[in-house]
Short mmCIF file of C-alpha atoms in Angstrom, two decimals:
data_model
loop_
_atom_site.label_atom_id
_atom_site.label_comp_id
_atom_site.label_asym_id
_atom_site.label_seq_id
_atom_site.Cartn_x
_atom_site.Cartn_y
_atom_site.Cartn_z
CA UNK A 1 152.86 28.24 -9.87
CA UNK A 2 151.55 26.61 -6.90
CA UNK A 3 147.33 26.27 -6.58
CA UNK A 4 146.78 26.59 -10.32
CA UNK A 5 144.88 23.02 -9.96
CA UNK A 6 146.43 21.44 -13.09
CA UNK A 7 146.84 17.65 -13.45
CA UNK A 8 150.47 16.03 -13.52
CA UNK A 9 149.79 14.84 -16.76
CA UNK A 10 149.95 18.57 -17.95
CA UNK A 11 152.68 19.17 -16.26
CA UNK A 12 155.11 17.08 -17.63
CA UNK A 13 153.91 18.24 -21.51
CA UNK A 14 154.89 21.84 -19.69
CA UNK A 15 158.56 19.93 -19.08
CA UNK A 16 158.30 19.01 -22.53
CA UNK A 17 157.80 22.34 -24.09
CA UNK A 18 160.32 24.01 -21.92
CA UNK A 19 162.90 21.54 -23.42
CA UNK A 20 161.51 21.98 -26.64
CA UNK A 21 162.02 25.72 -26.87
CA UNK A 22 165.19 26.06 -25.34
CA UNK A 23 166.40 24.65 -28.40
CA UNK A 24 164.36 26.82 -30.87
CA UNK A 25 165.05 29.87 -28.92
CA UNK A 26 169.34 28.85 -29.20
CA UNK A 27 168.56 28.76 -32.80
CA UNK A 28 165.57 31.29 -33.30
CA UNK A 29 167.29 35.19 -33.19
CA UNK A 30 169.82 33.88 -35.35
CA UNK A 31 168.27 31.89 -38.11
CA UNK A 32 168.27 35.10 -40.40
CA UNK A 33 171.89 35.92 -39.38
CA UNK A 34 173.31 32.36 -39.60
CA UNK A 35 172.35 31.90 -43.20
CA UNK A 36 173.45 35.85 -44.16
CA UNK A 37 176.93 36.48 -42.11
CA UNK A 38 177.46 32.80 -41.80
CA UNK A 39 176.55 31.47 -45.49
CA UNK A 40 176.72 33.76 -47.18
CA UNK A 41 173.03 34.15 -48.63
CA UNK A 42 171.80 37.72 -49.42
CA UNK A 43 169.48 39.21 -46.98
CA UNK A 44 166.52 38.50 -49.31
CA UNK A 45 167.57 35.12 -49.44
CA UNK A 46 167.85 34.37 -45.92
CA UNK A 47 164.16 35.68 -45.40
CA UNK A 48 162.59 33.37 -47.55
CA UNK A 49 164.51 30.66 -46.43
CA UNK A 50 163.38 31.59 -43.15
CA UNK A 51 160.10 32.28 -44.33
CA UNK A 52 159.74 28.95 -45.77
CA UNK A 53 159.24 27.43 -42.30
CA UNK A 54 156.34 28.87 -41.44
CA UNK A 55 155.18 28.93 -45.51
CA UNK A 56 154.98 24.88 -45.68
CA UNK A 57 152.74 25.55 -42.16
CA UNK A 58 150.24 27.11 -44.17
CA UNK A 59 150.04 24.48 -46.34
CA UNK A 60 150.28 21.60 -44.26
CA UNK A 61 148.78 22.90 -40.98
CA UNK A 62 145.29 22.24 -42.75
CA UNK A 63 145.76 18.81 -42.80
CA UNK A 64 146.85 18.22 -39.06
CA UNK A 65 143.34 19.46 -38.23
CA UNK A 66 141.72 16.52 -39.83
CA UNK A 67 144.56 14.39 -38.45
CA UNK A 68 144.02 15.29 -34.91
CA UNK A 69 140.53 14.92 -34.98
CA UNK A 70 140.77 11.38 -36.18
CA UNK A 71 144.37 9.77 -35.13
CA UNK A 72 144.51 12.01 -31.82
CA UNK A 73 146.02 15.45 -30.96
CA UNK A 74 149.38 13.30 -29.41
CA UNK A 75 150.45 11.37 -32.37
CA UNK A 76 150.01 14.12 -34.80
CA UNK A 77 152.21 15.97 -32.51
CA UNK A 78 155.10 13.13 -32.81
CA UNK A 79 154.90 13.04 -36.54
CA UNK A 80 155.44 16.97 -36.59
CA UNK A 81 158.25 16.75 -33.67
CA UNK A 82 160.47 14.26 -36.17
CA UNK A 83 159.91 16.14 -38.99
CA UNK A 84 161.23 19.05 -36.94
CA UNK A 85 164.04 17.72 -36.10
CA UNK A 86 165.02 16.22 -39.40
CA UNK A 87 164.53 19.85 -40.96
CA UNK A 88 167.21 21.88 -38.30
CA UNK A 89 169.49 19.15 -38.67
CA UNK A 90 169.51 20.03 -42.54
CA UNK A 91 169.67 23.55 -42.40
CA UNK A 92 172.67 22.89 -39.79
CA UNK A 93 175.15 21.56 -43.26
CA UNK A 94 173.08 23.51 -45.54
CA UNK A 95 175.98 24.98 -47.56
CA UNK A 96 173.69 26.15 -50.56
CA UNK A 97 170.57 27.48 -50.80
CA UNK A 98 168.66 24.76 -52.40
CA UNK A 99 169.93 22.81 -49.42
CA UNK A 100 168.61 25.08 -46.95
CA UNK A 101 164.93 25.09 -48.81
CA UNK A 102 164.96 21.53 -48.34
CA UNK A 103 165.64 21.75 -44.64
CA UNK A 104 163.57 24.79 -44.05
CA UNK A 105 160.65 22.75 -46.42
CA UNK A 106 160.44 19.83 -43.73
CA UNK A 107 160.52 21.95 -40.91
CA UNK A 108 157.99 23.71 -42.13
CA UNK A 109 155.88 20.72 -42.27
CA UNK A 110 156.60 19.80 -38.74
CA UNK A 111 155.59 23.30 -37.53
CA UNK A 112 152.27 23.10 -39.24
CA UNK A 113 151.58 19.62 -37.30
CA UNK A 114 152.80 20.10 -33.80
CA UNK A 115 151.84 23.78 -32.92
CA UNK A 116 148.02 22.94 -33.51
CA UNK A 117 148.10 19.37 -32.08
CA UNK A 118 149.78 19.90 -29.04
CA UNK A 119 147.44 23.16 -28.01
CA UNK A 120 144.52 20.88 -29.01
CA UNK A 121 145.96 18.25 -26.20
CA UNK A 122 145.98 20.99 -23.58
CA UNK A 123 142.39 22.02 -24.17
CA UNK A 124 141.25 18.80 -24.52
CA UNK A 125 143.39 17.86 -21.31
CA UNK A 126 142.39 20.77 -19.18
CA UNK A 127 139.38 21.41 -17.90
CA UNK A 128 137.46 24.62 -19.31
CA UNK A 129 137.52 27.16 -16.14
CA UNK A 130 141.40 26.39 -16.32
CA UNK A 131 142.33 26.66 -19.67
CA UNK A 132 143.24 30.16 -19.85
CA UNK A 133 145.96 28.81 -16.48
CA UNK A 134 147.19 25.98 -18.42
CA UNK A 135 148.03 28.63 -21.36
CA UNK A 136 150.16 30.84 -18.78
CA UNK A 137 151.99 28.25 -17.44
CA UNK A 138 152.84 26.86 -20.98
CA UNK A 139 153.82 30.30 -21.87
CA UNK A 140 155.60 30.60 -18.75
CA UNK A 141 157.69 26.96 -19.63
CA UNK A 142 158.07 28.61 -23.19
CA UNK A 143 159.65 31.66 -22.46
CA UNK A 144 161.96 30.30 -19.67
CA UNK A 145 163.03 27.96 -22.89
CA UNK A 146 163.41 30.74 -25.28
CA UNK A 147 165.02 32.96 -22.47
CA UNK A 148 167.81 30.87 -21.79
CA UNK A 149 168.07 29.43 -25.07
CA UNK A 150 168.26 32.94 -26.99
CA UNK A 151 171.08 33.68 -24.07
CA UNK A 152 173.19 30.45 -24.39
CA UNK A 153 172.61 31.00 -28.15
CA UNK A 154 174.28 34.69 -27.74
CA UNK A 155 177.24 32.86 -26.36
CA UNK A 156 177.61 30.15 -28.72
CA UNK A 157 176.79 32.24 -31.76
CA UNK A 158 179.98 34.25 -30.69
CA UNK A 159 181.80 31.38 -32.54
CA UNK A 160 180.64 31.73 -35.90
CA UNK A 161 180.16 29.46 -38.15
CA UNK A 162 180.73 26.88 -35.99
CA UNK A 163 178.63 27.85 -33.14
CA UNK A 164 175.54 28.38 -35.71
CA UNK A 165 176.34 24.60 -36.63
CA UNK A 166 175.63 23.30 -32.81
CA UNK A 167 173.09 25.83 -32.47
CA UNK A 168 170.52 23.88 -35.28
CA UNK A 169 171.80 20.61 -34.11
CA UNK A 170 171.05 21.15 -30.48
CA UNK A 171 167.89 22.34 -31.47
CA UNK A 172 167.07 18.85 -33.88
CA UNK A 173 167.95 17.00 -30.76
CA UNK A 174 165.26 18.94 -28.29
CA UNK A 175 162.27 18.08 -30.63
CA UNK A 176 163.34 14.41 -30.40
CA UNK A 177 163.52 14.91 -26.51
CA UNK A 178 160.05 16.43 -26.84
CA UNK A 179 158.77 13.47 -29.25
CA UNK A 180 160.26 10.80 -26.22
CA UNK A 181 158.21 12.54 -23.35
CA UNK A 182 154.97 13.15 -25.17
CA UNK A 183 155.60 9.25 -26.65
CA UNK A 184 156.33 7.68 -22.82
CA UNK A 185 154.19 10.12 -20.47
CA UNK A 186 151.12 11.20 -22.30
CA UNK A 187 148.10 9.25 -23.47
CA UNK A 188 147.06 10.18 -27.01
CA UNK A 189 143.52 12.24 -26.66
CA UNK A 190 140.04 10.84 -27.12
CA UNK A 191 138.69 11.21 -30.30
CA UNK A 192 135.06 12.18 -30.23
CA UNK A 193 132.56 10.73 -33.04
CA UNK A 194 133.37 12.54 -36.49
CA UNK A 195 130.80 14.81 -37.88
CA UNK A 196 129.57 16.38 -41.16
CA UNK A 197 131.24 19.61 -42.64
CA UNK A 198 134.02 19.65 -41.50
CA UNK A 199 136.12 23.24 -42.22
CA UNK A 200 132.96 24.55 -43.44
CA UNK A 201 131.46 24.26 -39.74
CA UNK A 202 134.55 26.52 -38.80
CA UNK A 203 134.41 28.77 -41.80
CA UNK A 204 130.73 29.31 -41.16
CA UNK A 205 131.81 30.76 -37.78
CA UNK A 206 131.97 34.50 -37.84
CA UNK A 207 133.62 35.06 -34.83
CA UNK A 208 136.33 32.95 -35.44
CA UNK A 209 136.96 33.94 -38.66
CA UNK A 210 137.00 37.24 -37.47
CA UNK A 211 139.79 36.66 -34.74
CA UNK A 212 141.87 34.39 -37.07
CA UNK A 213 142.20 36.88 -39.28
CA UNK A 214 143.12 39.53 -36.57
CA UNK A 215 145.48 36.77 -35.38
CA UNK A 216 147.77 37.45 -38.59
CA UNK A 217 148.42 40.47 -38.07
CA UNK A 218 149.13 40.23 -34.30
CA UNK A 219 151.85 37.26 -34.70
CA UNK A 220 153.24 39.06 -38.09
CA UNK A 221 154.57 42.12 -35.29
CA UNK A 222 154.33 40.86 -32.01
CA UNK A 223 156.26 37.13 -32.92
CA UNK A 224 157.59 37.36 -36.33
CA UNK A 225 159.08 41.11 -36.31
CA UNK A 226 160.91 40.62 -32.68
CA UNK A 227 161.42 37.20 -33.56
CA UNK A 228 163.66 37.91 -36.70
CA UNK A 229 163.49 41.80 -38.31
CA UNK A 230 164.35 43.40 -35.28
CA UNK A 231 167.71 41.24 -34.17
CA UNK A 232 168.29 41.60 -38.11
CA UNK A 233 168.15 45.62 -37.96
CA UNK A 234 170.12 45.81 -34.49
CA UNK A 235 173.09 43.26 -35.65
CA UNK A 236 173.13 44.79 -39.22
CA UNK A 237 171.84 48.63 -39.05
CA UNK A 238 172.89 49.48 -35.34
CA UNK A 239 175.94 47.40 -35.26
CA UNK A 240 174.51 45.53 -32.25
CA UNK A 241 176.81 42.52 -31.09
CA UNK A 242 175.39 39.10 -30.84
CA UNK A 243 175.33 38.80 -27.06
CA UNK A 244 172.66 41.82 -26.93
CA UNK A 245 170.43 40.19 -29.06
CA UNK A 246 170.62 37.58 -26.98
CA UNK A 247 169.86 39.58 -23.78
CA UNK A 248 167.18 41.44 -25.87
CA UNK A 249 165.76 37.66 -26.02
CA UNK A 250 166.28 37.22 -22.03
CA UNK A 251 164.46 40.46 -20.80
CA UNK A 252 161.72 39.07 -23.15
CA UNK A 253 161.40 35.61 -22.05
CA UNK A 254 162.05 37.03 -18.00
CA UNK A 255 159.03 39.07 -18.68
CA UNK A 256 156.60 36.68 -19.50
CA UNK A 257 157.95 34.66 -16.32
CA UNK A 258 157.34 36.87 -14.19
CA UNK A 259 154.11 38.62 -15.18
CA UNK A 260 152.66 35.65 -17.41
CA UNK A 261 150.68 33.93 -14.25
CA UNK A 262 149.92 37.38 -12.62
CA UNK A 263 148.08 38.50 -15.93
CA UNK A 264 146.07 35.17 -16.05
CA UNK A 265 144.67 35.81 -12.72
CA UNK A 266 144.02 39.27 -12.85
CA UNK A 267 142.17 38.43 -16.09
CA UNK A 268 139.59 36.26 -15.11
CA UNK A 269 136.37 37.44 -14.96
CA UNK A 270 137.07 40.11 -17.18
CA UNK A 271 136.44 41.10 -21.13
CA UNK A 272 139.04 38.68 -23.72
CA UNK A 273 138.66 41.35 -26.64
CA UNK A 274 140.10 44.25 -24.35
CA UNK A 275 142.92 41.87 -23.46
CA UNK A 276 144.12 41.34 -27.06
CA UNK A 277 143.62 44.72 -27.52
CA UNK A 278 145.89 45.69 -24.56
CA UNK A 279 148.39 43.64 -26.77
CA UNK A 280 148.22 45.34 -29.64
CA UNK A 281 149.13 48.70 -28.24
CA UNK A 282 152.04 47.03 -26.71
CA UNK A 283 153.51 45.90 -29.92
CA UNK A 284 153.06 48.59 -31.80
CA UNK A 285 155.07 50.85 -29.05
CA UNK A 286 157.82 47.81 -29.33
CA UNK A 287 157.37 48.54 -32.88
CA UNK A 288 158.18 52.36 -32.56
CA UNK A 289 160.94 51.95 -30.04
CA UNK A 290 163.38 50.52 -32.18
CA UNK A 291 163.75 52.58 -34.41
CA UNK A 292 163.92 55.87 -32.17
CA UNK A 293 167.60 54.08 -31.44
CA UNK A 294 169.07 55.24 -34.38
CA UNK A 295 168.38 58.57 -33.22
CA UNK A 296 171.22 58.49 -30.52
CA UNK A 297 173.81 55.48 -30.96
CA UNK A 298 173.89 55.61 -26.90
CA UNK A 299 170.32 54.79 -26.33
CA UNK A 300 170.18 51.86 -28.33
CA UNK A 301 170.90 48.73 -25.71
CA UNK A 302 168.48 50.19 -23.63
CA UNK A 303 165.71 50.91 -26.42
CA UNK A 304 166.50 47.07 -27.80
CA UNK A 305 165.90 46.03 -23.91
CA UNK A 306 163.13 47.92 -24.01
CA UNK A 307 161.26 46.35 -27.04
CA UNK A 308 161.43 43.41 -26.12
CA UNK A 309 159.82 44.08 -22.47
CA UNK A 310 156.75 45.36 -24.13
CA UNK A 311 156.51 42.99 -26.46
CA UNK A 312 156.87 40.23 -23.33
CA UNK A 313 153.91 41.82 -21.85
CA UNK A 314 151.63 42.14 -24.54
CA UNK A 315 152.24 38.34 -25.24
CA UNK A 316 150.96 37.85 -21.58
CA UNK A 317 147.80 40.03 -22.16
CA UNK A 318 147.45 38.28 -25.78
CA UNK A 319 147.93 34.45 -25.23
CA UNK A 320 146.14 34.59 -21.86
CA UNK A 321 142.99 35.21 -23.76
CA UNK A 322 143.31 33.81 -27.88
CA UNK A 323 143.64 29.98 -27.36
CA UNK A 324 141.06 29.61 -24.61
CA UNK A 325 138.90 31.46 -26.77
CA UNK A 326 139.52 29.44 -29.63
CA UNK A 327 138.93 26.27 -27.19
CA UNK A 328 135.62 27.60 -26.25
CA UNK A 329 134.07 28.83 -29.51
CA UNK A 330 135.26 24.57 -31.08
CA UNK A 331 132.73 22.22 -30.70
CA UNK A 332 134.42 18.72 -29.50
CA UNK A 333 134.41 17.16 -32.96
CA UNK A 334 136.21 19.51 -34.59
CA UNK A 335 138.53 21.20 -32.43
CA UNK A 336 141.14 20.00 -34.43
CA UNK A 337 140.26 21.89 -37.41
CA UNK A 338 139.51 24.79 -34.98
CA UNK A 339 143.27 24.50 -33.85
CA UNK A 340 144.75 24.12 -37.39
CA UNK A 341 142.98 27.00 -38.63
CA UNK A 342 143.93 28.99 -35.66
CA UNK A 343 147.46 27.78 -36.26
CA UNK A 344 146.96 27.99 -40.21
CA UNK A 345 146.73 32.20 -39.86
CA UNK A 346 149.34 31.86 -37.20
CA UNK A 347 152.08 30.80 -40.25
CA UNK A 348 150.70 32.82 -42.59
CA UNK A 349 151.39 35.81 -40.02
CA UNK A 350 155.47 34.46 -39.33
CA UNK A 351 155.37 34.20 -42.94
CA UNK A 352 154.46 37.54 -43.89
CA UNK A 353 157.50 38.65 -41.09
CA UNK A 354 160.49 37.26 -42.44
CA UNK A 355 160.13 37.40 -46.23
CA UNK A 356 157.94 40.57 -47.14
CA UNK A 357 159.30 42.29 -44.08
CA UNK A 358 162.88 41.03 -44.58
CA UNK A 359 162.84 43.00 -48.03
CA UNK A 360 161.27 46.10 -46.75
CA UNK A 361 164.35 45.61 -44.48
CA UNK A 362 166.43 45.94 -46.55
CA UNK A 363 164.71 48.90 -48.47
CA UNK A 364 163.29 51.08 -45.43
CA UNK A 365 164.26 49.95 -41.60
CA UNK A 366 161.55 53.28 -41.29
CA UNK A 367 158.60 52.06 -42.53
CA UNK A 368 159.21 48.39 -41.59
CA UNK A 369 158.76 49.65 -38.29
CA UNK A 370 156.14 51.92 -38.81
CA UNK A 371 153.58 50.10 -40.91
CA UNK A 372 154.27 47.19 -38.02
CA UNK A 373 153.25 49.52 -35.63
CA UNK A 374 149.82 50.49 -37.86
CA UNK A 375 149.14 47.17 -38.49
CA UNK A 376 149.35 46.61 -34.75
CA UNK A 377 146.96 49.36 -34.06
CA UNK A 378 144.15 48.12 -36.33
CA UNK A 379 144.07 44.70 -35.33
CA UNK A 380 143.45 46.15 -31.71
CA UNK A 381 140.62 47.73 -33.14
CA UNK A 382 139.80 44.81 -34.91
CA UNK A 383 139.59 42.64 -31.37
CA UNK A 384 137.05 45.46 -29.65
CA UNK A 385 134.36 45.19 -32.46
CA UNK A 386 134.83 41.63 -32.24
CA UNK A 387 133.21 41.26 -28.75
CA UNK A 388 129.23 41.51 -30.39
CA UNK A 389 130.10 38.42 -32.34
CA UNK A 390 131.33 36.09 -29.24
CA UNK A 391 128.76 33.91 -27.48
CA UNK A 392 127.76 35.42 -24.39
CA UNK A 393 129.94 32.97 -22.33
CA UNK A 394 132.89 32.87 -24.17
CA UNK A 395 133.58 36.75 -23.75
CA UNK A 396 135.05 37.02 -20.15
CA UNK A 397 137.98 34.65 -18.52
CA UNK A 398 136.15 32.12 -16.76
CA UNK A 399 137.04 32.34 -12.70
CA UNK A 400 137.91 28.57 -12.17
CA UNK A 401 135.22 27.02 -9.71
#
């Protein structure tokens, strides 16, 4: 980590989001699971719930892009941080399901205010040749959170009912943690001079729309299928324990440590679209894996493990090269909306995951899996005919000066 020239200020947000997603990845493998075996909801149900926070993001993550643009990326963030943490604590009593929509319903409007707001404060506070450096170590904080949270969730999941209770609770009290730091250590960003049109200037942009569409379909398999279908299919269709789902979210998170940084070096000064394309490949052999496990009951730990190590490094290859692009293609003024947008086919992706996929779960583990993996595939394809559309500049990882 040392020599990657970024300013303290960015550093502590990184402290920030590490705390932040240890909590969410305690909570995150077994949201699904906690309101099915724990609840009692059917597995249809569960999804929705589930896929209700990341639904509300697409609706309001729209409206942080404005809101960052004119209030500043850092209190947009704060607003979405306590509505976060209202939502888990919620969904931590929610003993009905009406109870759990109204949980999953704030949450869902906190996601679609702080995931766009706080990567708009990194761009805006990291200079451009270092952007795609201040997105690996970010991932790198992230996945050391969701590592270690996904394994201490394992353990305390063990519990039951109980244990699911702390889990969501722990997890309301991390965003607040993350609120206090960005609140006491980080100045809000500057907000440039507004301009005229708005989301039309970023609907008129080909490229972007291009990518942001692509985008769906990459975070559908590569965040929302690990995240929640596959620890669904091992626990309930391979009889997987909760500790190994927990481990399957450890090799993950270990991966990205260790080959996050590596991959944002060895990028620079090369192509972005062959990158994401890298990615896709990767998830759609995660996708393929799994289900090969059924095959032979003794394979399975190691084919779980083994998902969720290619799926660690095609995040590295993927994240090392979307959001910088995103950063460079936004004019100042409206980076916000740029963000939001970004983030707004980033829900709509985790949406698709949990509640279509959940009931073709439930239906056919077999073509779950397979159609993930096709739908994988083509966006890959999708990123390499993108390249004639970028600005000339914007097409290779900058080599910081």
């Amino acid at each position: 980590m040392r020599g990657l020239g970024l300013s303290r200020e960015l550093w502590i947000i990184q402290v920030g989001i590490f705390l932040n997603t240890f909590g969410w990845g305690a909570v995150l493998p077994f949201e699904i699971i906690y309101l099915h075996n724990g609840r009692g909801f059917s597995l249809g149900t569960a999804g929705l719930v589930v896929g209700t926070i990341t639904g509300l993001a697409v609706v309001t993550g729209p409206f942080a892009g404005p809101l960052i643009d004119r209030l500043g990326a850092r209190a947009t963030a704060l607003c979405g941080g306590v509505l976060l943490a209202a939502g888990y604590a919620i969904l931590a009593f929610a003993h009905t399901p009406e109870v759990a929509f109204a949980g999953a319903a704030l949450a869902g409007a906190g996601n679609g205010g702080l995931n766009p707001s706080q990567s708009a404060l990194l761009a805006t506070l990291s200079p451009p040749d270092r952007r795609h450096r201040t997105t690996a170590v970010s991932r790198v904080a992230t996945n050391v959170g969701f590592g270690l949270g996904g394994a201490m969730g394992g353990v305390v999941a063990a519990a039951g009912l109980t244990g699911f209770i702390g889990l969501f609770l722990f997890n309301g009290a991390t965003y607040l943690i993350y609120v206090c730091i960005l609140a006491a250590f980080v100045r809000n960003s500057p907000r440039p001079a507004p301009v005229a049109g708005g989301y039309r200037l970023v609907l008129r942009d080909r490229a972007f729309v291009q990518l942001a569409l692509a985008n769906v379909a990459m975070i559908a398999v590569g965040w929302g299928v690990f995240s929640w279908l596959i620890p669904a299919y091992a626990r309930n269709g391979l009889g997987a324990g909760v500790r190994l789902i927990g481990l399957m979210f450890l090799a993950n998170a270990f991966t990205v440590v260790v080959a996050q940084v590596p991959i944002a070096r060895l990028a620079e000064g090369h192509r972005r679209v062959v990158l994401m394309a890298v990615a896709g490949v990767m998830f759609a052999l995660a996708c393929m894996v799994v289900p090969a496990a059924s095959l032979n009951p003794g394979t399975t730990n190691a084919l779980l493990l083994a998902s969720a190590v290619l799926v660690g490094v095609g995040e590295c290859f993927y994240t090392t090269a979307l959001m910088p692009l995103v950063a460079d293609l936004a004019p100042v003024a409206v980076r916000g909306r740029y963000m939001a947008a970004m983030g707004f086919s980033w829900w709509i992706g985790l949406s698709i995951a949990p509640s279509v996929g959940g009931e073709l779960l439930s239906v056919s583990p077999a073509a779950l899996f397979i159609g993930s993996a096709v739908a994988a595939l083509v966006a890959a394809a999708a990123f390499l005919a993108l390249e004639r559309d970028l600005p000339a500049p914007a097409r290779l990882t900058p080599r910081p000066v």
